[in-house]
Amino acid sequence: MKLKTLEEILKKKSSKTEFAILTNLENGNSEIYIPGTSPEGEFSKYTNEIEKFFKSKKNGVIENSEIFVETYIKPIKVIIVGAVHIAQYLVDFAKSLNFEISIIDPRGYFASEQRFPDIKVINKWPKEAFEEIETNSNTALIALTHDPKIDDPALQFALKNKFYYIGALGSKKTHENRCQRLSEAGFTNDEINSIHGPIGIKLGGKSAPEIALSIIAQLVSETYKK
Amino acid sequence: MKNSFDEKILDEAQDWIKANQKVVLATVIQTWGSSPRQVGSRMIVNEKGDFSGSVSGGCVESAVVSECLSLIKDNKPCKKIEFKVSNESAWEVGLACGGEIAVYIEQIH
């Protein structure tokens, strides 16, 4: 691989665009492929096969060839509501996972850059904050404030936009009240039951890093169920 | 859904190159049977034999390092290596899990 190609790969990775690395295993030539375009030269006749790898989100050697395809897909977007202590540990755990995190918190003293270096922190109420983030059914929401004023609008947005994972922190009682409010707001039982609340898998721990671990474990598990 | 964890190996490769080291990139390109690391898993090796990342669960890394060192010494661009089920004569380079993997090694230049 040429150093120039490596540098281009790193640039593409940090800009979170989808691409593939094509390598000719016989002569060592490699190039970057952008989906929807035509690959050049020796790779040009494999366009269909390369697109198949993209569709199945897999890496591999094209059958009856010496061409290796490695696809890079966009990381999953995870929106955390509440720049609280648990969020700091979530950010830590997510560093080695392929998640792109944004944090929403209208309370300026929580959502400071110093507490969350290198993370997109939006210091606005959920309604306005969601205007700044592109979301779809591949997005996850983790609501951590257990303050209805902040969590509820975010949960409602996530339900309406069919996020694949929605979790909300709070005790059973807090969650019951939350479900009641969502029901009054017109959400169906199926929608309300899709919220993971109380959030996280049962580990037994009560400290901030332990709760963060139980949340991230549930998020990874739900991601693989998709 | 593919959500492989984000390996920082390529970033590390760039750091090593910036530090004037020669770097060989090893990538798992095919697997058969049960193998510990998925296709696309990577490790890097420098001319001193230091390495980072993995292509198996520790089963074949030492063999990959020596192949990478030979690649640098012979100044060859790339090579494909296959590792099969372990046997006694090659205990060091066998996959104890019973799988087979193909690893592609290439110099970054």
mmCIF file with all atom_site columns, C-alpha atoms in Angstrom, chain A residues 1-3 6-7 9-10 13 21 23-25 27-28 57 59-61 66 68 70-73 76 96-99 138 223-224 226, chain B residues 1-11 13-14 17 25 27-30 38-42 77-80 104 106-109:
data_model
loop_
_atom_site.group_PDB
_atom_site.id
_atom_site.type_symbol
_atom_site.label_atom_id
_atom_site.label_alt_id
_atom_site.label_comp_id
_atom_site.label_asym_id
_atom_site.label_entity_id
_atom_site.label_seq_id
_atom_site.pdbx_PDB_ins_code
_atom_site.Cartn_x
_atom_site.Cartn_y
_atom_site.Cartn_z
_atom_site.occupancy
_atom_site.B_iso_or_equiv
_atom_site.pdbx_formal_charge
_atom_site.auth_seq_id
_atom_site.auth_comp_id
_atom_site.auth_asym_id
_atom_site.auth_atom_id
_atom_site.pdbx_PDB_model_num
ATOM 1  C CA . MET A 1 1   ? 0.000   0.000   0.000  1.00 0.00 ? 1   MET A CA 1
ATOM 2  C CA . LYS A 1 2   ? 1.202   3.463   -0.862 1.00 0.00 ? 2   LYS A CA 1
ATOM 3  C CA . LEU A 1 3   ? 1.603   5.926   1.998  1.00 0.00 ? 3   LEU A CA 1
ATOM 4  C CA . LEU A 1 6   ? -3.058  5.194   3.790  1.00 0.00 ? 6   LEU A CA 1
ATOM 5  C CA . GLU A 1 7   ? -3.334  8.941   4.356  1.00 0.00 ? 7   GLU A CA 1
ATOM 6  C CA . ILE A 1 9   ? -8.022  6.198   4.090  1.00 0.00 ? 9   ILE A CA 1
ATOM 7  C CA . LEU A 1 10  ? -7.458  7.988   7.407  1.00 0.00 ? 10  LEU A CA 1
ATOM 8  C CA . LYS A 1 13  ? -12.385 7.531   8.109  1.00 0.00 ? 13  LYS A CA 1
ATOM 9  C CA . ILE A 1 21  ? -10.250 -0.310  0.050  1.00 0.00 ? 21  ILE A CA 1
ATOM 10 C CA . THR A 1 23  ? -6.409  -4.496  -3.057 1.00 0.00 ? 23  THR A CA 1
ATOM 11 C CA . ASN A 1 24  ? -4.993  -6.627  -5.849 1.00 0.00 ? 24  ASN A CA 1
ATOM 12 C CA . LEU A 1 25  ? -3.389  -9.447  -3.848 1.00 0.00 ? 25  LEU A CA 1
ATOM 13 C CA . ASN A 1 27  ? 0.625   -7.188  -7.473 1.00 0.00 ? 27  ASN A CA 1
ATOM 14 C CA . GLY A 1 28  ? -0.088  -5.234  -4.278 1.00 0.00 ? 28  GLY A CA 1
ATOM 15 C CA . LYS A 1 57  ? -21.621 -4.951  4.887  1.00 0.00 ? 57  LYS A CA 1
ATOM 16 C CA . ASN A 1 59  ? -15.207 -7.780  3.696  1.00 0.00 ? 59  ASN A CA 1
ATOM 17 C CA . GLY A 1 60  ? -13.671 -10.477 1.532  1.00 0.00 ? 60  GLY A CA 1
ATOM 18 C CA . VAL A 1 61  ? -11.970 -11.721 -1.609 1.00 0.00 ? 61  VAL A CA 1
ATOM 19 C CA . GLU A 1 66  ? -7.318  -11.962 -6.380 1.00 0.00 ? 66  GLU A CA 1
ATOM 20 C CA . PHE A 1 68  ? -9.725  -8.090  -1.668 1.00 0.00 ? 68  PHE A CA 1
ATOM 21 C CA . GLU A 1 70  ? -12.696 -4.014  2.696  1.00 0.00 ? 70  GLU A CA 1
ATOM 22 C CA . THR A 1 71  ? -15.774 -1.877  3.231  1.00 0.00 ? 71  THR A CA 1
ATOM 23 C CA . TYR A 1 72  ? -16.088 0.995   5.655  1.00 0.00 ? 72  TYR A CA 1
ATOM 24 C CA . ILE A 1 73  ? -19.633 1.925   6.615  1.00 0.00 ? 73  ILE A CA 1
ATOM 25 C CA . ILE A 1 76  ? -23.888 4.316   14.220 1.00 0.00 ? 76  ILE A CA 1
ATOM 26 C CA . SER A 1 96  ? -13.090 1.687   21.031 1.00 0.00 ? 96  SER A CA 1
ATOM 27 C CA . LEU A 1 97  ? -16.479 0.947   19.435 1.00 0.00 ? 97  LEU A CA 1
ATOM 28 C CA . ASN A 1 98  ? -17.767 2.220   16.123 1.00 0.00 ? 98  ASN A CA 1
ATOM 29 C CA . PHE A 1 99  ? -20.280 4.716   17.544 1.00 0.00 ? 99  PHE A CA 1
ATOM 30 C CA . ASN A 1 138 ? -29.964 3.582   12.536 1.00 0.00 ? 138 ASN A CA 1
ATOM 31 C CA . THR A 1 223 ? -27.121 -3.281  17.524 1.00 0.00 ? 223 THR A CA 1
ATOM 32 C CA . TYR A 1 224 ? -26.284 -6.870  16.604 1.00 0.00 ? 224 TYR A CA 1
ATOM 33 C CA . LYS A 1 226 ? -30.736 -5.505  13.834 1.00 0.00 ? 226 LYS A CA 1
ATOM 34 C CA . MET B 2 1   ? -25.578 -4.926  11.085 1.00 0.00 ? 1   MET B CA 1
ATOM 35 C CA . LYS B 2 2   ? -21.834 -4.592  10.875 1.00 0.00 ? 2   LYS B CA 1
ATOM 36 C CA . ASN B 2 3   ? -20.568 -2.465  13.699 1.00 0.00 ? 3   ASN B CA 1
ATOM 37 C CA . SER B 2 4   ? -17.043 -3.686  14.037 1.00 0.00 ? 4   SER B CA 1
ATOM 38 C CA . PHE B 2 5   ? -15.126 -1.862  16.684 1.00 0.00 ? 5   PHE B CA 1
ATOM 39 C CA . ASP B 2 6   ? -13.028 0.896   15.292 1.00 0.00 ? 6   ASP B CA 1
ATOM 40 C CA . GLU B 2 7   ? -9.490  -0.393  15.164 1.00 0.00 ? 7   GLU B CA 1
ATOM 41 C CA . LYS B 2 8   ? -6.945  2.366   15.350 1.00 0.00 ? 8   LYS B CA 1
ATOM 42 C CA . ILE B 2 9   ? -4.294  0.252   13.648 1.00 0.00 ? 9   ILE B CA 1
ATOM 43 C CA . LEU B 2 10  ? -4.118  2.344   10.491 1.00 0.00 ? 10  LEU B CA 1
ATOM 44 C CA . ASP B 2 11  ? -3.756  5.518   12.572 1.00 0.00 ? 11  ASP B CA 1
ATOM 45 C CA . ALA B 2 13  ? 0.677   2.765   11.183 1.00 0.00 ? 13  ALA B CA 1
ATOM 46 C CA . GLN B 2 14  ? 0.819   6.401   10.170 1.00 0.00 ? 14  GLN B CA 1
ATOM 47 C CA . ILE B 2 17  ? 5.850   5.917   9.595  1.00 0.00 ? 17  ILE B CA 1
ATOM 48 C CA . LEU B 2 25  ? 0.486   -4.130  7.289  1.00 0.00 ? 25  LEU B CA 1
ATOM 49 C CA . THR B 2 27  ? -4.699  -8.171  7.060  1.00 0.00 ? 27  THR B CA 1
ATOM 50 C CA . VAL B 2 28  ? -6.918  -11.237 7.495  1.00 0.00 ? 28  VAL B CA 1
ATOM 51 C CA . ILE B 2 29  ? -8.351  -11.720 3.986  1.00 0.00 ? 29  ILE B CA 1
ATOM 52 C CA . GLN B 2 30  ? -10.062 -15.120 4.281  1.00 0.00 ? 30  GLN B CA 1
ATOM 53 C CA . GLN B 2 38  ? -12.854 -11.603 11.347 1.00 0.00 ? 38  GLN B CA 1
ATOM 54 C CA . VAL B 2 39  ? -11.871 -10.826 7.764  1.00 0.00 ? 39  VAL B CA 1
ATOM 55 C CA . GLY B 2 40  ? -10.424 -7.301  7.748  1.00 0.00 ? 40  GLY B CA 1
ATOM 56 C CA . SER B 2 41  ? -8.648  -7.647  11.131 1.00 0.00 ? 41  SER B CA 1
ATOM 57 C CA . ARG B 2 42  ? -5.238  -6.070  11.107 1.00 0.00 ? 42  ARG B CA 1
ATOM 58 C CA . PRO B 2 77  ? 5.954   -5.439  -1.765 1.00 0.00 ? 77  PRO B CA 1
ATOM 59 C CA . CYS B 2 78  ? 3.493   -8.092  -0.607 1.00 0.00 ? 78  CYS B CA 1
ATOM 60 C CA . LYS B 2 79  ? 2.793   -11.753 0.150  1.00 0.00 ? 79  LYS B CA 1
ATOM 61 C CA . LYS B 2 80  ? -0.156  -14.010 0.949  1.00 0.00 ? 80  LYS B CA 1
ATOM 62 C CA . TYR B 2 104 ? -2.011  -10.736 3.341  1.00 0.00 ? 104 TYR B CA 1
ATOM 63 C CA . GLU B 2 106 ? 2.172   -5.605  2.450  1.00 0.00 ? 106 GLU B CA 1
ATOM 64 C CA . GLN B 2 107 ? 4.784   -2.922  2.936  1.00 0.00 ? 107 GLN B CA 1
ATOM 65 C CA . ILE B 2 108 ? 3.571   0.642   3.267  1.00 0.00 ? 108 ILE B CA 1
ATOM 66 C CA . HIS B 2 109 ? 5.840   2.737   1.114  1.00 0.00 ? 109 HIS B CA 1
#
